[in-house]
Coordinates of C-alpha atoms in Angstrom, one line a residue:
M1013 CA -59.8 15.9 -10.7
E1014 CA -61.2 12.7 -12.5
N1015 CA -57.1 11.7 -13.3
H1016 CA -56.4 12.2 -9.4
R1017 CA -59.0 9.9 -8.4
M1018 CA -57.9 7.5 -10.5
N1019 CA -54.0 7.5 -9.8
P1020 CA -54.9 5.4 -6.7
F1021 CA -56.8 3.1 -8.6
L1022 CA -54.2 2.3 -11.3
A1023 CA -51.1 2.2 -8.2
Q1024 CA -53.2 -0.4 -6.6
S1025 CA -54.0 -2.5 -9.8
T1026 CA -50.2 -2.4 -10.4
L1027 CA -49.5 -3.2 -6.9
V1028 CA -52.0 -6.3 -7.5
R1029 CA -50.1 -7.0 -11.0
N1030 CA -46.8 -6.8 -9.5
V1031 CA -47.7 -9.1 -6.8
I1032 CA -49.1 -12.0 -9.1
V1033 CA -45.7 -11.8 -11.0
V1034 CA -43.8 -12.4 -7.6
L1035 CA -45.8 -15.7 -6.8
C1036 CA -45.7 -16.8 -10.3
V1037 CA -41.9 -16.8 -10.5
A1038 CA -41.7 -18.2 -6.8
M1039 CA -44.1 -20.8 -6.6
P1040 CA -42.8 -23.5 -8.9
W1041 CA -39.5 -23.5 -7.3
L1042 CA -41.7 -23.8 -3.6
N1043 CA -44.2 -26.1 -4.4
P1044 CA -43.4 -29.8 -2.3
F1045 CA -46.2 -31.5 -4.1
A1046 CA -45.6 -34.3 -6.5
S1047 CA -47.5 -37.4 -7.2
S1048 CA -47.4 -41.0 -8.9
P1049 CA -47.0 -42.6 -11.0
S1050 CA -44.6 -39.9 -12.5
T1051 CA -43.3 -37.4 -10.2
A1052 CA -42.5 -34.6 -12.3
V1053 CA -45.8 -34.3 -13.9
I1054 CA -47.1 -32.1 -10.8
P1055 CA -44.6 -29.5 -11.0
L1056 CA -44.4 -29.6 -14.5
L1057 CA -48.1 -28.5 -14.8
V1058 CA -47.4 -25.9 -11.7
S1059 CA -44.8 -24.2 -13.9
W1060 CA -46.3 -23.9 -17.1
M1061 CA -49.8 -22.5 -15.5
M1062 CA -47.6 -20.3 -13.8
A1063 CA -45.8 -19.1 -17.1
A1064 CA -49.2 -18.5 -18.2
C1065 CA -50.6 -16.5 -16.0
A1066 CA -47.3 -14.5 -15.7
L1067 CA -47.8 -13.3 -19.3
L1068 CA -51.6 -12.8 -18.9
A1069 CA -50.6 -10.5 -15.9
V1070 CA -48.6 -8.1 -18.2
V1071 CA -49.5 -9.0 -21.6
D1072 CA -50.8 -4.9 -22.0
L1073 CA -47.5 -3.5 -21.4
P1074 CA -45.2 -2.4 -24.0
L1075 CA -42.1 -4.6 -25.4
A1076 CA -38.9 -4.2 -26.6
K1077 CA -39.0 -4.8 -30.8
P1078 CA -37.1 -7.4 -31.7
R1079 CA -35.2 -7.3 -35.3
W1080 CA -35.9 -10.4 -37.2
S1081 CA -34.2 -10.9 -40.7
A1082 CA -36.1 -12.9 -43.5
V1083 CA -33.2 -15.2 -43.0
E1084 CA -34.1 -15.7 -39.5
V1085 CA -37.5 -16.3 -39.5
V1086 CA -36.9 -19.2 -42.6
V1087 CA -34.3 -20.7 -40.4
C1088 CA -36.4 -20.9 -36.8
G1089 CA -39.2 -22.4 -39.3
A1090 CA -37.5 -24.6 -40.7
L1091 CA -36.1 -25.8 -37.3
V1092 CA -39.3 -26.5 -35.8
V1093 CA -40.8 -27.9 -38.7
W1094 CA -37.2 -30.7 -38.5
L1095 CA -38.3 -31.2 -35.0
G1096 CA -42.2 -31.7 -35.6
A1097 CA -40.8 -34.4 -38.0
L1098 CA -38.4 -36.0 -35.6
L1099 CA -41.0 -36.0 -33.1
I1100 CA -43.1 -38.1 -35.3
W1101 CA -41.0 -40.2 -37.2
A1102 CA -37.7 -41.1 -35.2
P1103 CA -39.1 -43.1 -32.3
Q1104 CA -40.3 -46.3 -32.5
V1105 CA -43.3 -45.7 -30.1
V1106 CA -44.4 -42.1 -29.9
D1107 CA -45.2 -41.3 -26.3
R1108 CA -48.0 -39.0 -25.9
A1109 CA -47.3 -37.3 -23.0
L1110 CA -43.6 -36.6 -23.3
T1111 CA -44.1 -35.4 -26.8
L1112 CA -46.7 -32.9 -26.1
G1113 CA -44.6 -32.2 -22.3
L1114 CA -41.8 -31.2 -24.9
L1115 CA -44.3 -29.0 -26.7
A1116 CA -45.3 -27.3 -23.6
S1117 CA -42.2 -26.6 -22.4
L1118 CA -41.3 -24.9 -25.6
V1119 CA -44.3 -22.9 -25.1
C1120 CA -43.4 -22.1 -21.6
V1121 CA -40.1 -20.7 -22.6
W1122 CA -41.7 -18.5 -24.9
L1123 CA -44.4 -17.0 -22.8
M1124 CA -41.7 -16.3 -20.0
A1125 CA -39.4 -14.6 -23.0
A1126 CA -42.3 -12.5 -23.6
V1127 CA -42.6 -11.7 -20.1
G1128 CA -39.1 -10.8 -20.1
R1129 CA -39.2 -8.8 -22.9
R1130 CA -41.6 -6.2 -21.2
A1131 CA -39.5 -6.2 -18.3
A1132 CA -36.6 -5.0 -20.3
V1133 CA -38.5 -1.2 -20.9
D1134 CA -40.3 -1.9 -17.2
E1135 CA -37.7 -1.6 -14.9
S1136 CA -40.3 -1.7 -12.0
L1137 CA -41.7 -4.9 -13.7
L1138 CA -38.1 -6.2 -13.5
R1139 CA -37.3 -5.4 -10.1
W1140 CA -40.5 -7.3 -8.9
L1141 CA -39.1 -10.6 -11.1
V1142 CA -35.6 -10.4 -9.6
A1143 CA -37.3 -10.2 -6.2
G1144 CA -39.5 -13.2 -6.9
L1145 CA -36.4 -15.1 -7.9
L1146 CA -34.5 -13.9 -4.8
A1147 CA -37.4 -14.7 -2.7
A1148 CA -37.5 -17.9 -3.7
A1149 CA -33.8 -18.9 -3.6
V1150 CA -33.9 -17.2 -0.1
V1151 CA -36.6 -19.6 1.4
S1152 CA -35.5 -22.7 0.2
A1153 CA -32.1 -21.9 1.0
V1154 CA -33.5 -21.8 5.0
L1155 CA -35.6 -24.7 4.0
G1156 CA -32.7 -26.7 2.6
V1157 CA -30.4 -25.5 6.3
L1158 CA -33.3 -26.9 8.2
Q1159 CA -33.3 -30.4 6.4
Y1160 CA -29.5 -30.8 7.2
L1161 CA -29.8 -30.3 10.6
G1162 CA -33.0 -32.6 10.8
L1163 CA -35.5 -29.6 11.8
A1164 CA -37.9 -29.7 8.9
R1165 CA -40.0 -33.2 10.2
E1166 CA -42.8 -30.8 11.4
L1167 CA -43.0 -28.5 8.3
S1168 CA -44.4 -31.9 6.3
P1169 CA -45.9 -31.9 4.1
W1170 CA -45.0 -28.1 3.0
V1171 CA -41.6 -28.9 3.0
N1172 CA -40.1 -32.3 1.5
Q1173 CA -38.4 -35.1 3.7
P1174 CA -35.1 -35.8 2.6
L1175 CA -32.8 -38.8 3.9
K1176 CA -31.0 -37.6 6.9
G1177 CA -27.9 -35.4 5.9
D1178 CA -29.5 -34.4 2.5
A1179 CA -30.7 -31.2 1.6
F1180 CA -32.7 -30.2 -1.3
A1181 CA -35.5 -28.0 -0.4
N1182 CA -38.7 -28.6 -2.3
L1183 CA -37.0 -29.3 -5.3
R1184 CA -36.5 -33.1 -4.6
Q1185 CA -32.8 -33.1 -6.0
R1186 CA -29.8 -31.3 -4.7
N1187 CA -28.1 -30.2 -7.9
Q1188 CA -31.4 -28.2 -8.6
F1189 CA -31.2 -26.6 -5.2
A1190 CA -27.9 -25.5 -5.7
S1191 CA -28.6 -24.0 -9.1
L1192 CA -31.1 -22.1 -7.5
T1193 CA -28.9 -21.0 -4.8
S1194 CA -26.7 -19.9 -7.4
L1195 CA -29.8 -18.2 -9.7
G1196 CA -30.5 -16.4 -6.4
L1197 CA -27.0 -15.5 -6.3
V1198 CA -27.3 -14.1 -9.7
A1199 CA -29.8 -11.8 -9.0
L1200 CA -28.6 -10.5 -5.4
L1201 CA -25.6 -9.1 -7.1
G1202 CA -27.9 -7.9 -10.3
W1203 CA -29.8 -6.1 -7.9
V1204 CA -26.6 -4.7 -6.1
A1205 CA -25.3 -3.8 -9.3
A1206 CA -27.9 -2.2 -10.4
R1207 CA -28.5 -0.1 -7.1
A1208 CA -24.8 0.8 -7.1
K1209 CA -25.4 2.0 -10.4
A1210 CA -27.6 4.1 -9.6
Q1211 CA -25.8 5.5 -6.0
N1212 CA -28.5 4.3 -4.4
M1213 CA -26.9 1.6 -2.3
T1214 CA -27.1 2.6 1.5
S1215 CA -25.2 1.1 4.7
R1216 CA -28.5 -1.2 5.3
C1217 CA -28.7 -2.2 1.6
W1218 CA -25.5 -3.3 2.0
A1219 CA -26.2 -5.0 5.2
L1220 CA -29.2 -6.7 3.7
A1221 CA -27.5 -7.7 0.6
F1222 CA -24.5 -9.6 3.0
A1223 CA -26.9 -11.3 5.0
L1224 CA -28.9 -12.5 2.0
L1225 CA -25.4 -13.6 0.9
N1226 CA -24.6 -15.6 3.9
L1227 CA -28.1 -17.5 3.5
L1228 CA -27.9 -18.4 0.0
A1229 CA -24.3 -19.5 0.7
A1230 CA -25.1 -21.9 3.9
G1231 CA -27.9 -23.1 1.4
V1232 CA -25.5 -24.2 -1.2
A1233 CA -23.0 -25.5 1.6
C1234 CA -25.7 -27.8 2.7
S1235 CA -26.5 -28.9 -0.8
V1236 CA -22.9 -30.4 -1.1
S1237 CA -23.2 -30.1 -5.1
R1238 CA -19.9 -29.6 -6.8
T1239 CA -22.1 -28.0 -9.5
G1240 CA -23.2 -25.4 -7.2
A1241 CA -19.8 -24.8 -5.9
V1242 CA -18.4 -24.4 -9.7
Q1243 CA -21.2 -22.1 -10.3
W1244 CA -20.7 -20.2 -7.5
V1245 CA -17.0 -19.8 -8.2
L1246 CA -17.7 -18.6 -11.9
V1247 CA -20.6 -16.2 -11.0
G1248 CA -18.5 -14.5 -8.2
V1249 CA -15.4 -14.0 -10.3
L1250 CA -16.9 -13.2 -13.3
M1251 CA -19.2 -10.5 -11.3
A1252 CA -16.4 -9.0 -9.7
A1253 CA -14.8 -8.6 -13.0
W1254 CA -17.4 -6.9 -14.3
G1255 CA -17.9 -4.6 -10.9
W1256 CA -13.9 -3.6 -12.0
R1257 CA -14.7 -2.8 -15.0
S1258 CA -17.4 -0.7 -14.1
A1259 CA -15.6 1.0 -11.0
K1260 CA -12.7 1.5 -13.2
Q1261 CA -15.3 3.4 -16.3
D1262 CA -17.2 5.3 -13.5
A1263 CA -15.7 6.0 -10.2
T1264 CA -19.1 6.9 -8.4
F1265 CA -19.7 3.0 -9.5
G1266 CA -17.9 2.1 -6.5
K1267 CA -16.0 -1.3 -5.4
G1268 CA -19.0 -3.0 -3.1
L1269 CA -19.9 -4.8 -5.4
V1270 CA -16.3 -6.4 -6.2
W1271 CA -15.9 -7.1 -2.9
L1272 CA -19.3 -8.5 -2.4
A1273 CA -18.4 -10.9 -5.4
L1274 CA -15.4 -11.9 -4.5
A1275 CA -16.5 -13.0 -1.3
T1276 CA -19.2 -15.5 -2.4
P1277 CA -16.8 -18.1 -2.7
V1278 CA -15.3 -17.8 0.3
L1279 CA -18.4 -17.6 2.4
V1280 CA -19.3 -20.9 0.7
A1281 CA -16.1 -22.5 2.0
V1282 CA -16.5 -21.3 5.6
W1283 CA -20.0 -22.5 5.8
S1284 CA -18.8 -25.7 4.6
V1285 CA -16.9 -26.0 7.7
V1286 CA -19.5 -24.3 10.2
M1287 CA -22.7 -26.7 8.3
P1288 CA -21.1 -29.9 9.1
W1289 CA -20.4 -29.1 12.8
L1290 CA -23.6 -27.7 13.5
A1291 CA -25.4 -30.7 11.8
L1292 CA -23.1 -32.5 14.7
Q1293 CA -25.1 -30.5 17.2
T1294 CA -28.4 -31.3 16.3
T1295 CA -28.4 -34.8 15.1
G1296 CA -25.1 -36.1 17.0
E1297 CA -23.5 -36.9 13.5
W1298 CA -21.0 -35.0 11.3
G1299 CA -23.1 -33.6 8.4
A1300 CA -21.8 -34.2 4.9
S1301 CA -19.2 -31.7 3.8
M1302 CA -18.9 -30.1 0.1
I1303 CA -15.2 -29.8 0.5
L1304 CA -14.5 -33.3 1.1
R1305 CA -17.2 -34.1 -2.1
V1306 CA -15.0 -31.4 -4.3
T1307 CA -11.6 -32.7 -3.3
G1308 CA -13.2 -36.4 -4.3
Q1309 CA -12.6 -37.6 -0.8
A1310 CA -16.6 -38.4 -0.6
Q1311 CA -18.5 -40.2 -3.1
D1312 CA -21.9 -41.0 -3.6
Y1313 CA -21.6 -43.4 -6.7
A1314 CA -20.0 -46.9 -7.7
A1315 CA -17.5 -46.3 -10.5
C1316 CA -20.2 -47.3 -12.7
G1317 CA -22.3 -44.4 -11.9
G1318 CA -19.7 -41.8 -12.8
R1319 CA -20.7 -39.1 -15.8
R1320 CA -17.2 -40.6 -17.5
V1321 CA -18.8 -44.3 -18.0
L1322 CA -22.3 -42.3 -18.7
W1323 CA -20.9 -40.2 -21.2
A1324 CA -19.1 -42.7 -22.9
N1325 CA -22.3 -45.1 -23.6
V1326 CA -24.1 -42.3 -24.9
L1327 CA -21.3 -41.4 -27.4
A1328 CA -21.6 -45.2 -28.1
L1329 CA -25.6 -45.2 -28.5
I1330 CA -24.9 -41.9 -30.7
A1331 CA -22.9 -43.6 -33.2
Q1332 CA -25.8 -46.4 -33.9
H1333 CA -28.0 -43.7 -35.2
P1334 CA -26.1 -40.5 -36.0
W1335 CA -28.5 -39.2 -38.5
L1336 CA -31.9 -39.0 -37.2
G1337 CA -31.1 -40.5 -33.4
W1338 CA -33.0 -43.0 -31.4
G1339 CA -36.5 -40.9 -30.8
W1340 CA -37.6 -38.5 -28.3
G1341 CA -37.8 -40.4 -24.7
E1342 CA -36.0 -43.6 -26.1
T1343 CA -32.8 -43.4 -24.4
D1344 CA -33.6 -45.7 -21.7
Y1345 CA -34.8 -48.3 -24.4
A1346 CA -31.6 -47.5 -26.2
H1347 CA -29.4 -48.2 -23.1
F1348 CA -31.1 -51.4 -22.3
M1349 CA -30.7 -52.9 -25.5
T1350 CA -27.3 -52.3 -26.2
G1351 CA -24.0 -54.4 -25.2
Y1352 CA -20.9 -51.8 -24.8
S1353 CA -17.5 -53.0 -25.1
S1354 CA -16.5 -50.5 -22.5
L1355 CA -18.1 -50.5 -18.8
R1356 CA -21.7 -50.0 -18.8
F1357 CA -23.3 -47.4 -16.8
C1358 CA -24.8 -49.2 -14.0
D1359 CA -28.5 -47.5 -14.0
M1360 CA -31.6 -47.2 -16.0
L1361 CA -30.7 -44.1 -18.1
D1362 CA -32.9 -41.5 -19.5
N1363 CA -31.3 -38.7 -20.3
A1364 CA -27.5 -38.1 -21.5
H1365 CA -26.7 -35.5 -18.8
D1366 CA -25.4 -33.0 -21.1
F1367 CA -27.3 -30.9 -23.1
P1368 CA -25.9 -31.4 -26.9
L1369 CA -25.4 -34.6 -26.2
H1370 CA -28.7 -35.5 -25.3
L1371 CA -29.6 -34.0 -28.5
A1372 CA -27.3 -35.8 -30.6
L1373 CA -28.6 -38.9 -29.1
E1374 CA -32.5 -38.4 -29.4
F1375 CA -32.6 -36.3 -32.5
G1376 CA -29.5 -37.1 -34.7
V1377 CA -26.2 -35.0 -34.8
P1378 CA -27.3 -32.8 -37.6
F1379 CA -30.1 -31.7 -35.5
A1380 CA -28.1 -31.2 -32.4
V1381 CA -25.0 -29.3 -34.4
V1382 CA -27.8 -27.0 -35.8
V1383 CA -29.0 -26.1 -32.6
M1384 CA -26.0 -25.8 -30.8
A1385 CA -24.6 -23.3 -34.0
L1386 CA -27.9 -21.5 -33.4
V1387 CA -27.3 -20.9 -29.6
G1388 CA -23.9 -19.8 -30.4
F1389 CA -24.4 -17.2 -33.2
W1390 CA -27.4 -15.7 -30.9
V1391 CA -24.9 -15.3 -28.0
L1392 CA -22.1 -14.3 -29.8
R1393 CA -24.0 -11.9 -31.7
R1394 CA -25.2 -10.1 -28.2
S1395 CA -21.9 -10.1 -27.0
P1396 CA -22.3 -10.7 -23.6
W1397 CA -18.7 -9.3 -22.7
R1398 CA -19.3 -5.8 -23.7
E1399 CA -22.3 -5.3 -21.3
Q1400 CA -22.9 -2.3 -19.3
Q1401 CA -26.3 -2.4 -17.7
P1402 CA -26.3 -4.4 -14.5
W1403 CA -29.6 -6.1 -15.2
R1404 CA -28.6 -7.2 -18.4
V1405 CA -25.3 -8.7 -17.0
M1406 CA -28.0 -10.4 -14.6
A1407 CA -29.6 -11.8 -17.6
W1408 CA -26.4 -13.6 -18.9
G1409 CA -25.5 -14.8 -15.1
L1410 CA -28.9 -16.3 -15.0
V1411 CA -28.0 -17.9 -18.6
L1412 CA -25.0 -18.9 -17.4
V1413 CA -25.8 -20.9 -14.4
V1414 CA -28.8 -22.6 -16.1
G1415 CA -26.1 -23.9 -19.3
L1416 CA -23.3 -24.9 -17.0
H1417 CA -25.9 -27.0 -15.1
S1418 CA -27.2 -28.5 -18.2
S1419 CA -23.9 -29.2 -19.4
L1420 CA -23.7 -31.8 -16.8
E1421 CA -27.5 -32.8 -15.9
Y1422 CA -30.9 -32.1 -17.9
P1423 CA -32.4 -28.8 -15.4
L1424 CA -34.6 -27.9 -18.9
W1425 CA -36.7 -31.1 -18.2
Y1426 CA -38.2 -29.2 -15.1
G1427 CA -40.5 -26.2 -15.2
P1428 CA -39.0 -23.5 -13.1
F1429 CA -35.4 -23.6 -14.8
Q1430 CA -37.9 -23.8 -18.6
M1431 CA -39.3 -20.1 -17.1
T1432 CA -35.7 -18.9 -15.8
L1433 CA -34.2 -19.4 -19.3
G1434 CA -37.0 -18.1 -21.1
L1435 CA -37.1 -14.9 -18.8
A1436 CA -33.4 -14.2 -19.7
I1437 CA -33.7 -14.8 -23.3
G1438 CA -36.7 -12.0 -23.0
L1439 CA -34.4 -9.6 -21.4
L1440 CA -31.5 -10.2 -23.6
W1441 CA -33.5 -10.5 -26.8
A1442 CA -33.6 -7.3 -28.1
P1443 CA -30.7 -4.8 -28.2
T1444 CA -30.7 -1.7 -25.3
D1445 CA -31.6 0.7 -28.0
S1446 CA -34.2 -1.0 -29.6
P1447 CA -37.7 0.6 -30.1
T1448 CA -40.5 -0.4 -28.1
Q1449 CA -44.2 -1.3 -29.4
V1450 CA -47.5 -2.2 -27.5
E1451 CA -48.1 -5.5 -29.4
A1452 CA -51.5 -7.2 -30.0
Q1453 CA -52.5 -9.1 -27.3
E1454 CA -54.6 -11.9 -28.8
G1455 CA -52.0 -13.9 -29.9
P1456 CA -50.0 -14.2 -26.5
M1457 CA -53.2 -14.5 -24.9
L1458 CA -54.6 -17.5 -26.8
M1459 CA -50.9 -19.0 -26.5
A1460 CA -51.4 -18.4 -22.8
A1461 CA -54.9 -19.6 -22.1
L1462 CA -54.2 -22.9 -24.2
L1463 CA -51.1 -23.8 -22.3
F1464 CA -53.5 -23.1 -18.9
L1465 CA -56.4 -25.2 -20.4
G1466 CA -54.2 -27.7 -21.7
C1467 CA -52.5 -27.9 -18.2
L1468 CA -56.2 -28.4 -16.3
Y1469 CA -56.8 -31.1 -18.6
A1470 CA -53.7 -33.0 -18.1
A1471 CA -53.8 -32.6 -14.4
W1472 CA -57.6 -34.1 -14.0
D1473 CA -56.4 -37.1 -16.4
F1474 CA -53.1 -37.5 -14.4
N1475 CA -55.2 -37.3 -11.3
R1476 CA -57.6 -40.5 -12.8
V1477 CA -54.7 -42.6 -14.1
G1478 CA -53.2 -42.0 -10.6
Q1479 CA -55.8 -43.5 -8.4
I1480 CA -54.3 -47.1 -9.2
Y1481 CA -51.4 -46.2 -8.1
R1482 CA -53.3 -45.4 -4.7
Q1483 CA -54.8 -47.4 -1.8
A1484 CA -58.4 -48.0 -1.9
A1485 CA -59.1 -45.6 1.1
S1486 CA -57.3 -42.6 -0.7
R1487 CA -58.7 -42.7 -4.0
D1488 CA -61.3 -40.7 -5.1
A1489 CA -65.1 -41.7 -4.8
A1490 CA -66.0 -41.6 -8.4
Y1491 CA -62.8 -43.9 -9.1
R1492 CA -63.0 -46.3 -5.8
D1493 CA -64.7 -49.1 -7.6
N1494 CA -62.8 -49.8 -10.9
P1495 CA -60.3 -47.7 -11.1
L1496 CA -58.1 -49.7 -13.9
H1497 CA -61.1 -49.0 -16.0
H1498 CA -61.0 -45.3 -15.6
A1499 CA -57.5 -44.9 -15.8
K1500 CA -57.2 -47.1 -19.6
Q1501 CA -59.4 -44.6 -21.0
S1502 CA -56.8 -42.0 -20.1
W1503 CA -55.3 -40.7 -24.1
L1504 CA -52.4 -38.7 -22.9
F1505 CA -50.9 -41.0 -19.7
K1506 CA -51.8 -44.0 -21.6
N1507 CA -48.4 -45.9 -20.5
Q1508 CA -48.5 -45.2 -16.7
A1509 CA -52.3 -47.0 -17.1
D1510 CA -51.2 -49.8 -18.9
F1511 CA -47.8 -50.0 -16.9
A1512 CA -49.7 -50.6 -13.5
E1513 CA -51.8 -53.2 -15.8
L1514 CA -48.9 -55.0 -17.0
T1515 CA -47.1 -55.2 -13.9
T1516 CA -49.8 -56.8 -11.8
Q1517 CA -50.8 -59.7 -14.2
T1518 CA -49.3 -62.9 -14.7
V1519 CA -48.5 -64.5 -18.0
T1520 CA -50.5 -67.7 -18.9
A1521 CA -50.9 -69.2 -22.1
D1522 CA -54.7 -67.5 -22.4
N1523 CA -53.4 -63.8 -22.2
A1524 CA -49.7 -64.0 -23.7
A1525 CA -51.3 -62.7 -27.1
A1526 CA -52.3 -59.9 -25.2
I1527 CA -49.4 -58.9 -23.0
Y1528 CA -46.9 -59.5 -25.8
P1529 CA -47.5 -56.6 -27.9
Q1530 CA -48.2 -54.6 -25.0
A1531 CA -44.8 -55.3 -23.0
R1532 CA -43.0 -54.7 -26.0
R1533 CA -44.4 -51.5 -26.2
L1534 CA -44.0 -50.7 -22.8
M1535 CA -40.4 -51.3 -23.0
H1536 CA -39.9 -48.2 -24.7
Y1537 CA -41.6 -46.2 -21.6
S1538 CA -39.6 -48.2 -18.7
P1539 CA -37.3 -51.1 -19.9
E1540 CA -37.4 -52.6 -15.9
A1541 CA -37.0 -56.3 -15.4
R1542 CA -40.2 -56.6 -14.6
V1543 CA -41.6 -55.6 -18.1
V1544 CA -38.8 -57.0 -20.0
Q1545 CA -39.7 -61.1 -18.4
R1546 CA -43.1 -60.4 -19.3
V1547 CA -41.9 -59.9 -23.0
I1548 CA -39.8 -63.0 -22.2
D1549 CA -42.3 -65.2 -20.9
S1550 CA -45.1 -64.6 -23.4
G1551 CA -43.0 -64.4 -26.4
T1552 CA -41.6 -68.0 -25.2
L1553 CA -45.2 -69.0 -25.2
L1554 CA -46.3 -67.6 -28.3
G1555 CA -43.5 -69.5 -30.4
H1556 CA -41.0 -66.1 -30.5
D1557 CA -38.1 -68.1 -29.1
K1558 CA -35.2 -66.0 -31.2
E1559 CA -36.1 -62.6 -29.9
A1560 CA -37.2 -64.1 -26.7
Q1561 CA -33.6 -65.4 -26.0
E1562 CA -31.8 -62.2 -27.2
L1563 CA -33.9 -60.1 -24.6
A1564 CA -32.8 -63.0 -21.7
E1565 CA -29.2 -62.4 -22.8
R1566 CA -29.8 -58.7 -22.8
L1567 CA -31.5 -58.6 -19.4
E1568 CA -28.8 -60.7 -17.8
D1569 CA -26.1 -58.4 -19.1
V1570 CA -27.8 -55.7 -17.4
K1571 CA -28.1 -57.5 -13.9
Q1572 CA -24.7 -58.4 -13.8
N1573 CA -23.6 -54.9 -14.4
T1574 CA -25.9 -53.6 -12.0
P1575 CA -24.4 -53.0 -8.4
R1576 CA -26.6 -55.2 -5.5

């Protein structure tokens, strides 16, 4: 009798837990808020806090037991020590916020991998996680369509407002938005495959799947992202191939998944024609076309802003410091200080736009080679081409989307992609026949709690520093009188506070001695003209004529290679 009374309570608590998990997965993608001076901080903090909450919600569940060999433990431990040494000794100036942010990102991936390991043995939990990702992609696709058609203005501030004709939902960058639609595509096809495998695909399910597929296709068409186009073609073709093989091995599987997957690139092409015409009806102007961008008939950047120029510059930078790299967060400084024999990338460069290249640039070629070799070993050991289970195939699809994007940009510098990668790693970590275990909860709970509390502190400190970037009427009452004094007390965001102070000062003989070291240090944070000019001016007043002359020449070279 008591057990019967407990069942409704257990069912209700499970439902609450699953809803929390859905919100934790979806919210980082849908968060519309960012703030000066660093617009990436608030979205990152939201993602890290949601990752902590997701693990805390499922920490008591059993998980797939990993198979760690002694060699693997030693190699991973050595890699962590190596990374720590490079973070401390390689950069000329250690950026505290960037360094702790990298560590928090790694913890975020680890926390979501722990969630994924639990979902790997609990299909009910996994379905809710997939629902959260799919919901975020579908909602974002709707928002992207509204932005593209000029119909999202009334939704501010809950929806970001792009330039006319752009679409990126609340991700502030269209390639990220396109990758989210690709992740949604993977989640949708994974759901269809799982239901088809269990013979649970009804006509209503097929209709729903086709409707959602069209929404996602319209969204990626509005992004006009070539990265998104490639992702959709790859995911569609590979999923169709897997579905065809599964149908040959099991006649009950059917070929519905094959046709749905093959329809994905076709639908993208169709919506790439339809959406510009719809934009003409709502805005009076033809919308941007993905087809024109993919075929090279429409370009956004000058010749010096392309990836070929960027990667050529990155290779030149790597050649200067091949062993230990330039140091974490030093890419923009390295780019400014280097004169190239070839065409110069004509913008500030803070990332190599390719994950292996960026590792080599900031941590050295040996570290990059070891990391990528371990990644390759991890993938090959799991033989993704032999997968039979739909959910594991879906997880490989998530890895494919993030990996492809990481070869062209830097999605892993953003929290939602860190969470997605961690989840996929957790789902794939243990073989399908691995035993389950109930892990001691203290360690994961401590890690999640520390990350959550650390994010709360960072949010408070960031808000304190951000006051100096606001109008007086918009500042918090506690900081209104002397915001710079409060901001200068920050330990974590010291660079942002010093940058605001430096750029509001005029160099004189009286303050040159104080400005000179501050400006030199801030060149490693943001080597833009107004910072460099203050190094030149203060250095000249202090008698550092040679350095001032060299920096003046570098600044002139950068200006000449930057389109007006």
